[in-house]
Coordinates of C-alpha atoms and ligand atoms in Angstrom, one line a residue:
X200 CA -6.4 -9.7 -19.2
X201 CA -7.2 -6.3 -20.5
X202 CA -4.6 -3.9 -22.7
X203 CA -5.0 -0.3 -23.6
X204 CA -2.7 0.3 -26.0
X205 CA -2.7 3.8 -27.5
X206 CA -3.0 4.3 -30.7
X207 CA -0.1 6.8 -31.1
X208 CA 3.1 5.4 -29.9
X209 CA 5.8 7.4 -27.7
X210 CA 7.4 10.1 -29.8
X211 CA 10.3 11.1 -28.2
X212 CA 10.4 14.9 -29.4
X213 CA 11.7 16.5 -26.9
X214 CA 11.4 19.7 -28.6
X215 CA 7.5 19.6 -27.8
X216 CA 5.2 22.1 -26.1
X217 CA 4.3 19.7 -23.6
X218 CA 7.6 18.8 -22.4
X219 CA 9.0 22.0 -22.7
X220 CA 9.6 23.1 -18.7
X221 CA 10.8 19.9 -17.9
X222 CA 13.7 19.7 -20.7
X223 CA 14.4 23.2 -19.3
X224 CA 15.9 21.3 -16.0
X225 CA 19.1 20.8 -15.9
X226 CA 19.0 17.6 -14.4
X227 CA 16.4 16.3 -17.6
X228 CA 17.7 18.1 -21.0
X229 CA 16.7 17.1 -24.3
X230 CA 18.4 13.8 -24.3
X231 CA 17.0 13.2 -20.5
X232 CA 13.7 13.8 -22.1
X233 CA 14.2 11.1 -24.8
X234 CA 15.0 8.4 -22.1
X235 CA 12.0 8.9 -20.4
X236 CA 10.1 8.4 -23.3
X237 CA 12.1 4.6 -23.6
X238 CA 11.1 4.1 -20.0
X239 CA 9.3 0.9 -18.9
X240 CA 7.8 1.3 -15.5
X241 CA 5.6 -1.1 -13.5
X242 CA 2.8 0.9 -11.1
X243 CA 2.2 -2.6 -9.1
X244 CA -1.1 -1.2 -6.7
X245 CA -2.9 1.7 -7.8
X246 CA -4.9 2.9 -5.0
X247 CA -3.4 6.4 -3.3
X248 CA 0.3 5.8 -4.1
X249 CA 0.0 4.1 -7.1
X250 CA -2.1 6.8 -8.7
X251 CA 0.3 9.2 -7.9
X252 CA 3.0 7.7 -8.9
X253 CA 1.2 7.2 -12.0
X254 CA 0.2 10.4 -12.4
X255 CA 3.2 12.4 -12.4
X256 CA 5.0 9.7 -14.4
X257 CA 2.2 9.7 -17.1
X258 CA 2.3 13.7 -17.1
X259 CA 6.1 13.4 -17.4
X260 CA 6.3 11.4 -20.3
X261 CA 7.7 8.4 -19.4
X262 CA 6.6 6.2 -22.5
X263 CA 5.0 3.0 -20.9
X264 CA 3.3 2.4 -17.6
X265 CA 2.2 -0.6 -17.0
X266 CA -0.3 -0.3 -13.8
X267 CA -0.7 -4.0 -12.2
X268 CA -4.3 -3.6 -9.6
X269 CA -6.5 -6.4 -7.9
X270 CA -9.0 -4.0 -6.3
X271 CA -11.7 -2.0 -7.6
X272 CA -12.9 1.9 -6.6
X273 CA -15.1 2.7 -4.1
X274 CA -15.9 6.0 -2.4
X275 CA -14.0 5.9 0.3
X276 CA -10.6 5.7 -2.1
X277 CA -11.6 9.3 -3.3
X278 CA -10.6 11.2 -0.6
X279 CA -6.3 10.3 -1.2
X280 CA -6.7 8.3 -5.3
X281 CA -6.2 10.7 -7.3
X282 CA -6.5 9.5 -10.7
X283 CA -10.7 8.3 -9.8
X284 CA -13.7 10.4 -9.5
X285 CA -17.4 9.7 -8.4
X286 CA -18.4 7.8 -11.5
X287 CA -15.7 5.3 -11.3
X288 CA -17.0 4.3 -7.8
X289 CA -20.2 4.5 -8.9
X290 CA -19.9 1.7 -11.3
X291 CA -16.9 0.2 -8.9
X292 CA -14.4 0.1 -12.0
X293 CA -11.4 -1.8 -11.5
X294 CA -8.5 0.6 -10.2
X295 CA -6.3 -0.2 -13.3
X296 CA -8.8 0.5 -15.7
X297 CA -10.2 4.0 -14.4
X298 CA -6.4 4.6 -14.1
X299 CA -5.6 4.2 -17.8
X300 CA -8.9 5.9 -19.0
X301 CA -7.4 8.8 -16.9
X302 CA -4.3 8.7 -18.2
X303 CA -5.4 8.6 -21.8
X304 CA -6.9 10.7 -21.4
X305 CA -4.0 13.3 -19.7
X306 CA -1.7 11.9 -22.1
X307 CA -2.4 10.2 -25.1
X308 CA 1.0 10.0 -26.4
X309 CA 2.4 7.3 -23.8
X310 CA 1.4 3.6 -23.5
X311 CA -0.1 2.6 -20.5
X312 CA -1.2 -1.2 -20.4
X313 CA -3.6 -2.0 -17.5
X314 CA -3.6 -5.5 -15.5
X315 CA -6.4 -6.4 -13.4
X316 CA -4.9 -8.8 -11.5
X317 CA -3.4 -10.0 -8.0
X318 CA 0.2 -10.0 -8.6
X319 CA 1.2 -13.5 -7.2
X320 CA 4.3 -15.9 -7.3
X321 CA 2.7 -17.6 -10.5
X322 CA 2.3 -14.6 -12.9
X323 CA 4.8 -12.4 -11.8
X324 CA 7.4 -12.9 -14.7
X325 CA 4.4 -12.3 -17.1
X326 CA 3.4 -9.2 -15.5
X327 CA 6.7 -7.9 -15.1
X328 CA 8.1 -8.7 -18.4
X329 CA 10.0 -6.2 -20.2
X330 CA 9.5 -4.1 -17.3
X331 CA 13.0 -1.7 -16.3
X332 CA 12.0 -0.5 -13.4
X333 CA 9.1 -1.7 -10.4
X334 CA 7.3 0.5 -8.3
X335 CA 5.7 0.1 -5.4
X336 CA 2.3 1.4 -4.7
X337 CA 0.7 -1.8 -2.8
X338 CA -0.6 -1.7 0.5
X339 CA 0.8 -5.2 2.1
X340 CA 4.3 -6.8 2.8
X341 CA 3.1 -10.1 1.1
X342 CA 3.4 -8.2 -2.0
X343 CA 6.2 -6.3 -1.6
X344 CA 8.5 -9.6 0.0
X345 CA 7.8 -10.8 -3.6
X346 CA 8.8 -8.0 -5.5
X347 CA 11.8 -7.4 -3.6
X348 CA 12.4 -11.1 -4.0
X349 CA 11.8 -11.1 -7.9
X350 CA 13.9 -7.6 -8.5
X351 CA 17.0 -9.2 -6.8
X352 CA 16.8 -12.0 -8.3
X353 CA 16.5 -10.5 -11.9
X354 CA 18.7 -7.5 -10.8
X355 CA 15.8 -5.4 -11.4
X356 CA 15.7 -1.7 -9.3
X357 CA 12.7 -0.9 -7.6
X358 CA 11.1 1.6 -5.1
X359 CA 9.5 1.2 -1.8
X360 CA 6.2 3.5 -0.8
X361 CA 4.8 3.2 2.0
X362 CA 2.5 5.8 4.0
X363 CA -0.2 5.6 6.7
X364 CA -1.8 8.1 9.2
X365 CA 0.9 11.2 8.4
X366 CA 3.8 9.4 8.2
X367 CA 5.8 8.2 5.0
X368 CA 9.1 5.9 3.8
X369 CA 10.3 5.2 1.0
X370 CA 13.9 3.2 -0.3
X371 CA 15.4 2.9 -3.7
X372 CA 16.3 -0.7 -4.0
X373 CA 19.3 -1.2 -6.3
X374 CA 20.5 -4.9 -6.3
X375 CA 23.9 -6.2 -6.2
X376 CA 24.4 -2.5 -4.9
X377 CA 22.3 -1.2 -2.0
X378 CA 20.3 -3.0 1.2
X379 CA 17.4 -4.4 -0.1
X380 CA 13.9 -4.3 1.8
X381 CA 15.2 -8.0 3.1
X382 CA 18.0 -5.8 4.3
X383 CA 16.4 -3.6 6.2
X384 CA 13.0 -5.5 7.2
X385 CA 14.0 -9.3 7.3
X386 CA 10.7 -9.9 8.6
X387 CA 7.0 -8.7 8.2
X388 CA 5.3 -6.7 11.0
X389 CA 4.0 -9.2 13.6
X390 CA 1.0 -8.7 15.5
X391 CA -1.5 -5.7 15.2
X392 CA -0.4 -3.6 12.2
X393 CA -1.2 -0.2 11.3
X394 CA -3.3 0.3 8.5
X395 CA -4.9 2.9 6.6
X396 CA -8.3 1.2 7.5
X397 CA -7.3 1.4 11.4
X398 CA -5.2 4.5 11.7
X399 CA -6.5 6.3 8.6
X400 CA -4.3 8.2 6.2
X401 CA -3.7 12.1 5.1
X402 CA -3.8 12.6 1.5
X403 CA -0.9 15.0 1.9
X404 CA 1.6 12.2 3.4
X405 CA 0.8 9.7 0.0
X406 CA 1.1 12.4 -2.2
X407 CA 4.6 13.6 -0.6
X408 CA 5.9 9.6 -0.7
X409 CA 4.8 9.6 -4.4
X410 CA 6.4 12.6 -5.2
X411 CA 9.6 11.8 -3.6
X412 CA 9.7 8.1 -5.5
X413 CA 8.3 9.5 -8.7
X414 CA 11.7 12.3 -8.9
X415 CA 13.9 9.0 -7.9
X416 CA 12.4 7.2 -11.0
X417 CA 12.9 10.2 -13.1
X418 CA 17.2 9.7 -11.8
X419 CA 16.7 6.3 -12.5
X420 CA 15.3 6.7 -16.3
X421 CA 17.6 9.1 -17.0
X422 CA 21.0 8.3 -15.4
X423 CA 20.5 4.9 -14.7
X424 CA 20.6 3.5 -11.1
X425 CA 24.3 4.9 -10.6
X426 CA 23.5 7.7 -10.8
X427 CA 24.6 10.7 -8.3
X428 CA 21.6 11.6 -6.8
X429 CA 20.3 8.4 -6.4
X430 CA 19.4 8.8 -3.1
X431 CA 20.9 5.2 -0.9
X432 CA 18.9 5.9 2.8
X433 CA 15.7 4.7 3.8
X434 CA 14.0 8.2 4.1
X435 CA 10.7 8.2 6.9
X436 CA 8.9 11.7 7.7
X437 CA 5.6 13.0 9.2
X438 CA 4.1 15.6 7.8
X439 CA 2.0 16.0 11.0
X440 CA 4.9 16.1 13.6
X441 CA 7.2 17.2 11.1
X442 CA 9.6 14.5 12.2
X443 CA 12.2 13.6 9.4
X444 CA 14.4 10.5 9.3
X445 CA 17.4 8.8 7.3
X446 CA 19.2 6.2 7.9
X447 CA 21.9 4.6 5.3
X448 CA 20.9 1.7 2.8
X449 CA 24.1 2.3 0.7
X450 CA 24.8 -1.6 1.1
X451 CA 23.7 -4.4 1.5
X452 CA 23.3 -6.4 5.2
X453 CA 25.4 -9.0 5.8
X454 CA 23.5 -12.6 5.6
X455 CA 20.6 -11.0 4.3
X456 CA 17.9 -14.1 3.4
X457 CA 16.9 -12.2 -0.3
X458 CA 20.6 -10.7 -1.3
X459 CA 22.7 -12.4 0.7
X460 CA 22.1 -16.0 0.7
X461 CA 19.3 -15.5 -2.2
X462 CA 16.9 -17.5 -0.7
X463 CA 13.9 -16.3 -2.8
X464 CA 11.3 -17.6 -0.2
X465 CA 8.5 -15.2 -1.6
X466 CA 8.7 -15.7 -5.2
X467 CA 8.9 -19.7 -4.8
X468 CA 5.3 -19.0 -2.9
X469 CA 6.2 -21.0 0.0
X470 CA 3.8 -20.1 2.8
X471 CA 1.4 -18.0 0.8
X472 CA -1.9 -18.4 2.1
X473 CA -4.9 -19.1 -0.3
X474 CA -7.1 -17.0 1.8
X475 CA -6.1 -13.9 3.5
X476 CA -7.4 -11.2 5.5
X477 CA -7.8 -7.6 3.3
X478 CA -8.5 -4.7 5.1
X479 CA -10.7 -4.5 8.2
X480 CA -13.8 -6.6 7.8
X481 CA -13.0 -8.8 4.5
X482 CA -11.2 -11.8 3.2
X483 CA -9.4 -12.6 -0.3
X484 CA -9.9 -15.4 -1.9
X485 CA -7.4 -16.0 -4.2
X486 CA -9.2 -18.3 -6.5
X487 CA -7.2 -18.7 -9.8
X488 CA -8.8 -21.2 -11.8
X489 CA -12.4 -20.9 -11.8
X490 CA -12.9 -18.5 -15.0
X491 CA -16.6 -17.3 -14.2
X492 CA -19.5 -16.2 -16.4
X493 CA -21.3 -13.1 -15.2
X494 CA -24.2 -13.7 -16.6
X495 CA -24.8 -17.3 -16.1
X496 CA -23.6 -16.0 -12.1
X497 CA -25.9 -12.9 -11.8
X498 CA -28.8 -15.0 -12.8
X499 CA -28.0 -17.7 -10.0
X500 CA -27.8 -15.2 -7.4
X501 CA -30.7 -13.0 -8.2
X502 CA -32.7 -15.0 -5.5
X503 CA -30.3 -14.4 -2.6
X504 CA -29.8 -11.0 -3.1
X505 CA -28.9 -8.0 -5.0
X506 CA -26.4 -8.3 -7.4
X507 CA -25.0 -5.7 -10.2
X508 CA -21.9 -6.9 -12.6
X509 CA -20.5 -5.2 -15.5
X510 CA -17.5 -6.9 -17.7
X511 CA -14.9 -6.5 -14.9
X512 CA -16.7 -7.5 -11.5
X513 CA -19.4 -8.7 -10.2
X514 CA -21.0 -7.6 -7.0
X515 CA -23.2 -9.4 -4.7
X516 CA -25.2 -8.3 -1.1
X517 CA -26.3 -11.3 1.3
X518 CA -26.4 -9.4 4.3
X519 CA -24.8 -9.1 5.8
X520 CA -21.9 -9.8 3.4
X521 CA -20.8 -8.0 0.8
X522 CA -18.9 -10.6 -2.1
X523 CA -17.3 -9.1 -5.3
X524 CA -16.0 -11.4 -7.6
X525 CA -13.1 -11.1 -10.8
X526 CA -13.5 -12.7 -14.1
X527 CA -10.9 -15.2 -12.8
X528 CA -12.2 -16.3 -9.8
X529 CA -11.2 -14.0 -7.6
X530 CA -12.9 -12.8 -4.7
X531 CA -13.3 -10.5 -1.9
X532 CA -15.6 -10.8 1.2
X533 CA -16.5 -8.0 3.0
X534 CA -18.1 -8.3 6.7
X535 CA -16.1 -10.7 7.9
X536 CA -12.3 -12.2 9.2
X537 CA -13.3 -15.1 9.4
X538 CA -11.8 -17.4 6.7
X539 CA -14.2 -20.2 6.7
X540 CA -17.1 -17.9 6.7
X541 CA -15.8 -16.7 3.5
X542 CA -15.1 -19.9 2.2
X543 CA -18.5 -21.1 2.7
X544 CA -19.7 -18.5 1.3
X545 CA -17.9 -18.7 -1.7
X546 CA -18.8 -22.6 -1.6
X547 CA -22.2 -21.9 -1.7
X548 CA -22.8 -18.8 -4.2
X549 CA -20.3 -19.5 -6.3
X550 CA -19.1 -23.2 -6.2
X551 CA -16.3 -24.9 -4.4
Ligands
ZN896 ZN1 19.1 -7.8 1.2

């Protein structure tokens, strides 16, 4: 696990340059200021949400940002991820660390402590720890089931992102108090789901969805989640069609598996597949206990193909399969769905 501490610690001095035209809103102040320099905020996903969410948060001041990412950057992130450039795809840095580079680099006055890891069931209290408020910049209902799961449990408030093609939504979850996403989804999309790797995305619809979760984050730090303008509706809009929606989320639904009968399916990891499907043509292995040496690995597999690693990832071509592979096991097949095709693979170049 990888930190980036700053050196300088969060100074709330809310008299500073830097902050100076947000204190000027009303809705901020001084003292608003100073609260968001206490905050604790959890970026879980940092591909096109998450690093805009990140980035306004970072720019705003909030004092730690803790950014929680499995994945790593490629070029085809750059067109919508705003917080990585050529170089980090280049040398396919993991999402969390080019993020807090970044960030450091924007503002070196914050703390922002990158994860590289698959938040899961089994390390979701350590990754969450100390954390006030979670936000959601993933790109699967597996993940979010299980935050929304952990927050209502520990009465934690969190925001749902979601965008794909033009179209965005987005809910402030407030337990005890509003629907949570159990509330208003009770069950994952079935069937052929829209993704950004079959329907595409517009960068303009991500950054909108960030921008409208990043200002309810800013109520949230500053006023707490009572707050006024807290906004309680699940909010949807296309920024192609223009189409807006709202409907209320002010409480919660009856029965409701997660707030209701807390039932905390997700976060007990019942069900939760070892291997699943990621994106179009690959497949996650979600190997946890298999700590691997890169060197020792990259010598193996000179002989079957081409293979690069650097201290976060390894990378491996056997054509017509594409493998990358985390410190802890972890890895990700691309050029196929089929499970046991990737678990062979994995059996045979790695070790089963
Ligand atoms: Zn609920």
């Amino acid at each position: 696990m990888t930190s980036l501490a700053q050196e300088t610690q969060p100074t709330a001095r809310p008299d500073d340059e830097r902050y100076s035209r947000q204190v000027l809103f009303r809705g901020i102040g001084a003292e608003g200021q100073r609260k968001l320099a206490g905050g604790r905020v959890a970026i879980v996903g940092c591909g096109a949400t998450g690093s805009a969410l990140t980035g306004l948060l970072a720019r705003a001041g909030v004092g730690t940002l803790r950014i929680i990412d499995r994945d790593y950057v490629e070029h085809s992130n750059l067109q919508r991820q705003s917080l990585f450039d050529e170089q980090d795809a280049a040398e396919s840095l993991p999402k969390a660390i080019a993020a807090a580079r970044k960030i450091a680099a924007l503002n070196s006055r914050i703390v922002v402590e990158p994860k590289v890891e698959d938040l899961v069931p089994g390390n979701i209290e350590a990754l969450l720890e100390g954390i006030s408020l979670i936000l959601d910049g993933t790109d699967n209902f597996e993940t979010r089931y299980l935050i929304n799961d952990y927050a209502v449990d520990r009465s934690l408030p969190w925001i749902y992102s979601a965008a794909v093609g033009s179209y965005a939504l987005t809910l402030n979850v407030v337990p005890d108090q509003t629907a949570c996403l159990a509330c208003i989804f009770p069950d994952s999309p079935r069937g052929m789901v829209e993704t950004c790797e079959t329907s595409g995305i517009l960068n303009s619809a991500v950054n909108l969805v960030a921008s409208v979760a990043a200002t309810e984050a800013l109520k949230f730090l500053v006023g707490g989640p009572n707050a006024p303008q807290v906004r309680r509706t699940l909010l949807s809009f296309d920024v192609w069609t223009n189409e807006r929606a709202e409907i209320s989320a002010a409480k919660p639904r009856p029965g409701c598996r997660a707030c209701g009968e807390r039932d905390f399916v997700h976060l007990a990891g019942e069900g939760r597949p070892h291997i699943t499907l990621c994106g179009r043509n690959s497949v996650q292995i979600h190997e946890r206990q298999r700590p691997i040496d890169f060197l020792e690995l990259d010598r193996r597999l000179q002989a079957h193909g081409l293979v690069r690693h650097n201290d976060f990832i390894l990378k491996f071509w056997h054509d017509p399969y594409e493998m990358t592979l985390f410190p802890d096991g972890r890895a990700i097949i691309k050029g196929t769905t089929d499970t046991a095709v990737a678990r062979s693979l994995y059996a045979r170049f790695v070790g089963s």
